[in-house]
Amino acid sequence: MTRPADATTSGRAYTAPGITVYYDAVRCRHVANCVRGLPQVFDPQARPWIQPAHAEAEAVAAVVRTCPTGALHYVLEAGPAETPDPTTTISPLPDGPLIVRGDLTLITPQGLVREVRAALCRCGGSSHKPYCDGTHDKIGWKSDVQPSSES
Ligand code: SF4
Ligand code: FES
């Protein structure tokens, strides 16, 4: 099997002493765990909106780990890589994607990708599969409506 690529360094890099934060905008579902967790670092009104120098590197990493979609990752200069959850969990969001955490290998158009957190498309409409890109909102997809069966 081909060795999977690491998702960690996908997206735009925001570097400060001790840590680089990576942000992949298309995977962000605006859950705002980051903004609530460290508003002085993750501030949508500021430019750049991520300023990791405004907190201790390990505190920034801890908030990044709460990002459910995998839009955020980090590399610590002198610290370990993020450890995947020991148990893989899959939680459906109402009218939205599947939130997956664990030691994941995703099959993507670019090849295999190693991940620890991801929001995976459940509506079928994403242009960025397997990731959710927010299309479910635009098309008004409802998870509790069953497809009609023809008889
Ligand atoms: S926690 Fe992740 S998904 Fe939520 S707003 Fe921040 S970057 Fe986006
Ligand atoms: S579930 Fe979000 S784009 Fe399909």
CSV table of C-alpha atoms and ligand atoms in Angstrom, one decimal:
chain,number,residue,atom,x,y,z
A,1,MET,CA,0.0,0.0,0.0
A,2,THR,CA,1.2,3.5,-0.8
A,3,ARG,CA,2.4,5.4,2.2
A,4,PRO,CA,-0.3,8.0,3.1
A,5,ALA,CA,0.5,11.7,3.0
A,6,ASP,CA,0.2,13.6,6.2
A,7,ALA,CA,-2.7,16.1,6.4
A,8,THR,CA,-0.9,18.2,9.0
A,9,THR,CA,0.7,20.7,6.7
A,10,SER,CA,-2.2,21.2,4.3
A,11,GLY,CA,-3.6,24.7,4.0
A,12,ARG,CA,-2.0,28.1,4.9
A,13,ALA,CA,0.7,28.3,7.5
A,14,TYR,CA,0.8,30.8,10.4
A,15,THR,CA,4.1,30.7,12.2
A,16,ALA,CA,5.2,32.0,15.6
A,17,PRO,CA,8.0,31.0,18.0
A,18,GLY,CA,7.5,27.4,18.9
A,19,ILE,CA,4.6,26.5,16.6
A,20,THR,CA,3.2,26.7,13.1
A,21,VAL,CA,-0.6,26.5,12.7
A,22,TYR,CA,-2.0,25.3,9.4
A,23,TYR,CA,-5.5,26.3,8.2
A,24,ASP,CA,-7.4,24.7,5.3
A,25,ALA,CA,-10.3,27.2,4.7
A,26,VAL,CA,-12.4,24.9,2.6
A,27,ARG,CA,-12.7,22.4,5.5
A,28,CYS,CA,-13.7,25.0,8.1
A,29,ARG,CA,-17.4,24.7,9.1
A,30,HIS,CA,-17.2,27.8,11.3
A,31,VAL,CA,-17.9,25.8,14.5
A,32,ALA,CA,-15.8,28.4,16.2
A,33,ASN,CA,-14.2,26.1,18.9
A,34,CYS,CA,-11.0,27.9,18.0
A,35,VAL,CA,-12.5,31.4,18.5
A,36,ARG,CA,-14.1,30.5,21.8
A,37,GLY,CA,-10.9,28.6,23.0
A,38,LEU,CA,-8.3,31.4,22.4
A,39,PRO,CA,-10.0,34.6,21.0
A,40,GLN,CA,-6.7,36.5,21.2
A,41,VAL,CA,-5.2,33.9,18.7
A,42,PHE,CA,-8.2,33.1,16.5
A,43,ASP,CA,-9.9,36.4,15.7
A,44,PRO,CA,-12.0,36.5,12.5
A,45,GLN,CA,-11.9,40.3,12.6
A,46,ALA,CA,-8.0,40.5,12.7
A,47,ARG,CA,-5.6,40.2,9.8
A,48,PRO,CA,-4.1,37.7,9.8
A,49,TRP,CA,-7.0,36.0,11.6
A,50,ILE,CA,-4.7,33.5,13.2
A,51,GLN,CA,-1.9,35.0,15.4
A,52,PRO,CA,-0.3,32.1,17.3
A,53,ALA,CA,2.3,34.4,19.0
A,54,HIS,CA,-0.5,35.7,21.2
A,55,ALA,CA,-0.5,32.6,23.5
A,56,GLU,CA,1.9,29.8,24.6
A,57,ALA,CA,2.6,27.3,21.8
A,58,GLU,CA,1.1,24.3,23.8
A,59,ALA,CA,-2.1,26.3,24.6
A,60,VAL,CA,-2.5,27.0,20.9
A,61,ALA,CA,-2.0,23.3,20.0
A,62,ALA,CA,-4.6,22.3,22.6
A,63,VAL,CA,-7.2,24.5,21.0
A,64,VAL,CA,-6.3,23.3,17.5
A,65,ARG,CA,-7.0,19.8,18.7
A,66,THR,CA,-10.6,20.8,19.4
A,67,CYS,CA,-11.2,21.7,15.8
A,68,PRO,CA,-13.7,19.0,14.8
A,69,THR,CA,-13.3,19.3,11.0
A,70,GLY,CA,-9.5,19.1,10.7
A,71,ALA,CA,-9.4,22.6,9.1
A,72,LEU,CA,-6.7,23.3,11.7
A,73,HIS,CA,-3.4,21.4,12.4
A,74,TYR,CA,-0.2,22.3,14.0
A,75,VAL,CA,3.5,21.5,14.1
A,76,LEU,CA,5.3,22.2,17.4
A,77,GLU,CA,8.9,23.2,17.1
A,78,ALA,CA,10.0,21.1,20.2
A,79,GLY,CA,7.0,19.0,20.9
A,80,PRO,CA,5.3,15.8,19.8
A,81,ALA,CA,2.9,15.5,16.8
A,82,GLU,CA,-0.8,15.2,17.6
A,83,THR,CA,-1.7,11.8,19.0
A,84,PRO,CA,-4.8,10.3,17.4
A,85,ASP,CA,-7.7,9.4,19.7
A,86,PRO,CA,-7.2,5.7,20.6
A,87,THR,CA,-10.8,4.9,19.6
A,88,THR,CA,-12.1,5.9,16.3
A,89,THR,CA,-15.5,7.7,16.6
A,90,ILE,CA,-18.0,8.8,14.0
A,91,SER,CA,-20.7,11.4,15.0
A,92,PRO,CA,-23.3,12.6,12.5
A,93,LEU,CA,-24.1,16.3,12.8
A,94,PRO,CA,-27.8,17.0,12.3
A,95,ASP,CA,-28.3,18.0,8.6
A,96,GLY,CA,-24.5,18.0,8.1
A,97,PRO,CA,-21.3,16.0,7.9
A,98,LEU,CA,-19.9,13.0,9.8
A,99,ILE,CA,-17.4,14.2,12.4
A,100,VAL,CA,-14.7,11.5,12.6
A,101,ARG,CA,-11.8,11.3,15.0
A,102,GLY,CA,-9.1,8.6,15.4
A,103,ASP,CA,-6.1,7.1,13.5
A,104,LEU,CA,-7.6,7.7,10.1
A,105,THR,CA,-6.4,7.0,6.5
A,106,LEU,CA,-8.6,8.8,4.0
A,107,ILE,CA,-8.9,8.0,0.3
A,108,THR,CA,-8.8,11.3,-1.5
A,109,PRO,CA,-8.4,12.3,-5.2
A,110,GLN,CA,-4.8,13.3,-4.3
A,111,GLY,CA,-4.1,9.8,-2.8
A,112,LEU,CA,-4.1,8.4,0.8
A,113,VAL,CA,-4.1,11.0,3.6
A,114,ARG,CA,-3.3,10.4,7.2
A,115,GLU,CA,-5.7,12.3,9.5
A,116,VAL,CA,-6.7,12.5,13.1
A,117,ARG,CA,-9.9,14.7,12.7
A,118,ALA,CA,-12.2,15.2,9.7
A,119,ALA,CA,-15.7,16.3,8.7
A,120,LEU,CA,-16.8,14.0,5.9
A,121,CYS,CA,-19.5,14.8,3.4
A,122,ARG,CA,-22.8,13.0,4.1
A,123,CYS,CA,-25.1,14.8,1.7
A,124,GLY,CA,-23.1,13.7,-1.5
A,125,GLY,CA,-22.9,17.3,-2.8
A,126,SER,CA,-19.4,18.4,-1.7
A,127,SER,CA,-17.0,19.5,-4.4
A,128,HIS,CA,-14.1,18.6,-2.1
A,129,LYS,CA,-14.9,15.0,-1.2
A,130,PRO,CA,-14.3,13.2,1.0
A,131,TYR,CA,-14.4,16.4,3.1
A,132,CYS,CA,-17.6,18.5,3.7
A,133,ASP,CA,-17.3,21.8,2.0
A,134,GLY,CA,-20.6,23.3,3.3
A,135,THR,CA,-22.7,22.4,0.3
A,136,HIS,CA,-25.3,20.7,2.5
A,137,ASP,CA,-26.3,24.2,3.8
A,138,LYS,CA,-26.5,25.7,0.4
A,139,ILE,CA,-28.8,22.9,-1.0
A,140,GLY,CA,-30.8,22.7,2.3
A,141,TRP,CA,-30.0,19.0,2.8
A,142,LYS,CA,-31.8,17.3,5.6
A,143,SER,CA,-30.4,14.2,7.3
A,144,ASP,CA,-33.8,13.0,8.7
A,145,VAL,CA,-35.5,12.9,5.3
A,146,GLN,CA,-35.3,9.3,3.9
A,147,PRO,CA,-35.1,8.9,0.1
A,148,SER,CA,-38.5,7.8,-1.2
A,149,SER,CA,-38.5,4.1,-2.3
A,150,GLU,CA,-40.2,3.2,-5.6
A,151,SER,CA,-42.6,0.3,-5.5
B,1,SF4,S1,-12.6,25.1,15.2
B,1,SF4,FE1,-12.0,24.4,13.1
B,1,SF4,S2,-14.0,24.2,12.0
B,1,SF4,FE2,-14.3,25.5,13.8
B,1,SF4,S3,-14.1,27.6,13.1
B,1,SF4,FE3,-12.2,27.0,14.0
B,1,SF4,S4,-11.1,26.2,12.2
B,1,SF4,FE4,-13.2,26.3,11.6
B,2,FES,S1,-22.3,17.0,4.3
B,2,FES,FE1,-21.4,19.0,4.0
B,2,FES,S2,-21.1,19.1,1.9
B,2,FES,FE2,-22.0,17.2,2.1
